GROMACS .gro file of C-alpha atoms in nm:
model
  112
    1MET     CA    1  12.862  10.755   8.412
    2ALA     CA    2  12.660  10.514   8.629
    3ILE     CA    3  12.308  10.381   8.581
    4PRO     CA    4  12.067  10.546   8.826
    5VAL     CA    5  12.007  10.331   9.135
    6ILE     CA    6  11.687  10.397   9.326
    7ASP     CA    7  11.617  10.273   9.680
    8PHE     CA    8  11.254  10.163   9.671
    9SER     CA    9  11.238  10.113  10.048
   10LYS     CA   10  11.199  10.491  10.077
   11ILE     CA   11  10.886  10.513   9.860
   12ASN     CA   12  10.650  10.518  10.160
   13GLY     CA   13  10.864  10.715  10.404
   14GLU     CA   14  10.974  11.072  10.453
   15GLU     CA   15  11.175  11.061  10.132
   16ARG     CA   16  10.877  10.968   9.911
   17GLU     CA   17  10.888  11.294   9.710
   18LYS     CA   18  11.263  11.260   9.655
   19THR     CA   19  11.227  10.896   9.549
   20LEU     CA   20  10.949  10.976   9.303
   21SER     CA   21  11.158  11.260   9.165
   22GLU     CA   22  11.455  11.026   9.120
   23ILE     CA   23  11.233  10.778   8.931
   24ALA     CA   24  11.098  11.052   8.704
   25LYS     CA   25  11.447  11.189   8.635
   26ALA     CA   26  11.588  10.842   8.560
   27CYS     CA   27  11.301  10.770   8.320
   28GLU     CA   28  11.343  11.103   8.140
   29GLU     CA   29  11.723  11.105   8.120
   30TRP     CA   30  11.806  10.734   8.096
   31GLY     CA   31  11.489  10.545   8.012
   32PHE     CA   32  11.564  10.289   8.283
   33PHE     CA   33  11.710  10.248   8.632
   34GLN     CA   34  11.814   9.985   8.883
   35LEU     CA   35  11.567   9.936   9.165
   36VAL     CA   36  11.709   9.815   9.498
   37ASN     CA   37  11.537   9.723   9.823
   38HIS     CA   38  11.215   9.644   9.636
   39GLY     CA   39  11.126   9.346   9.854
   40ILE     CA   40  11.093   9.093   9.570
   41PRO     CA   41  11.266   8.770   9.679
   42LEU     CA   42  11.573   8.673   9.474
   43ASP     CA   43  11.443   8.319   9.425
   44LEU     CA   44  11.126   8.458   9.263
   45LEU     CA   45  11.330   8.681   9.030
   46ASP     CA   46  11.547   8.382   8.935
   47LYS     CA   47  11.237   8.170   8.870
   48VAL     CA   48  11.084   8.436   8.644
   49LYS     CA   49  11.410   8.470   8.450
   50LYS     CA   50  11.434   8.092   8.401
   51LEU     CA   51  11.069   8.056   8.299
   52SER     CA   52  11.098   8.347   8.055
   53SER     CA   53  11.404   8.190   7.896
   54ASP     CA   54  11.238   7.848   7.879
   55CYS     CA   55  10.926   8.000   7.724
   56TYR     CA   56  11.126   8.175   7.453
   57LYS     CA   57  11.327   7.863   7.370
   58THR     CA   58  11.028   7.626   7.358
   59GLU     CA   59  10.755   7.848   7.217
   60ARG     CA   60  10.894   8.148   7.034
   61GLU     CA   61  11.255   8.115   6.920
   62GLU     CA   62  11.206   7.907   6.605
   63ALA     CA   63  10.915   8.118   6.476
   64PHE     CA   64  11.107   8.435   6.552
   65LYS     CA   65  11.424   8.323   6.372
   66THR     CA   66  11.223   8.230   6.063
   67SER     CA   67  11.005   8.542   6.070
   68ASN     CA   68  10.982   8.780   5.776
   69LEU     CA   69  11.146   9.057   5.981
   70VAL     CA   70  11.456   8.851   6.055
   71LYS     CA   71  11.477   8.730   5.695
   72LEU     CA   72  11.451   9.088   5.565
   73LEU     CA   73  11.718   9.216   5.805
   74ASP     CA   74  11.945   8.926   5.714
   75GLU     CA   75  11.909   9.010   5.344
   76LEU     CA   76  11.990   9.377   5.411
   77VAL     CA   77  12.301   9.292   5.612
   78LYS     CA   78  12.423   9.047   5.347
   79ARG     CA   79  12.361   9.300   5.071
   80ASN     CA   80  12.542   9.583   5.252
   81SER     CA   81  12.832   9.398   5.414
   82GLY     CA   82  12.840   9.049   5.268
   83GLU     CA   83  12.810   8.910   5.621
   84LYS     CA   84  12.533   8.708   5.780
   85LEU     CA   85  12.312   8.840   6.056
   86GLU     CA   86  12.424   8.644   6.362
   87ASN     CA   87  12.455   8.680   6.737
   88VAL     CA   88  12.216   8.972   6.757
   89ASP     CA   89  12.070   9.054   7.097
   90TRP     CA   90  11.701   9.058   7.004
   91GLU     CA   91  11.417   9.161   7.227
   92ASP     CA   92  11.102   8.950   7.230
   93VAL     CA   93  10.791   9.093   7.387
   94PHE     CA   94  10.444   8.956   7.427
   95LEU     CA   95  10.154   9.063   7.642
   96LEU     CA   96   9.999   8.821   7.889
   97LEU     CA   97   9.656   8.919   8.013
   98ASP     CA   98   9.503   8.743   8.311
   99HIS     CA   99   9.151   8.759   8.169
  100ASN     CA  100   9.240   8.576   7.846
  101GLN     CA  101   9.392   8.241   7.943
  102ASN     CA  102   9.413   8.131   7.577
  103GLU     CA  103   9.694   8.379   7.508
  104TRP     CA  104   9.925   8.232   7.773
  105PRO     CA  105  10.203   8.004   7.647
  106SER     CA  106  10.094   7.645   7.686
  107ASN     CA  107  10.424   7.454   7.671
  108THR     CA  108  10.609   7.625   7.955
  109SER     CA  109  10.510   7.455   8.275
  110GLY     CA  110  10.495   7.688   8.575
  111LEU     CA  111  10.472   8.013   8.380
  112LYS     CA  112  10.127   8.100   8.510
   0.00000   0.00000   0.00000
């Protein structure tokens, strides 16, 4: 079974309805999809990926690893399996709003 791939170059053409339908179906059935021909330059995507990684490492990783949630989960894993919680693929999310500059990370140069 393959991840849905949607050609975004067709969003404004004759196949608009079909493309929108494909997006809706992928969201409902999969929860995600791969978007191709979106027009976003690869160098910009690479820059965003690098800056996001840098931001996490410099501004969020240590606080996250020592958070109450991680400590609690580690205790539960140790109690149930005797093992330590390691190498987990966590997701870190934070909201950046343009109108509140104070919420933006301050130690990651180039993020804005």
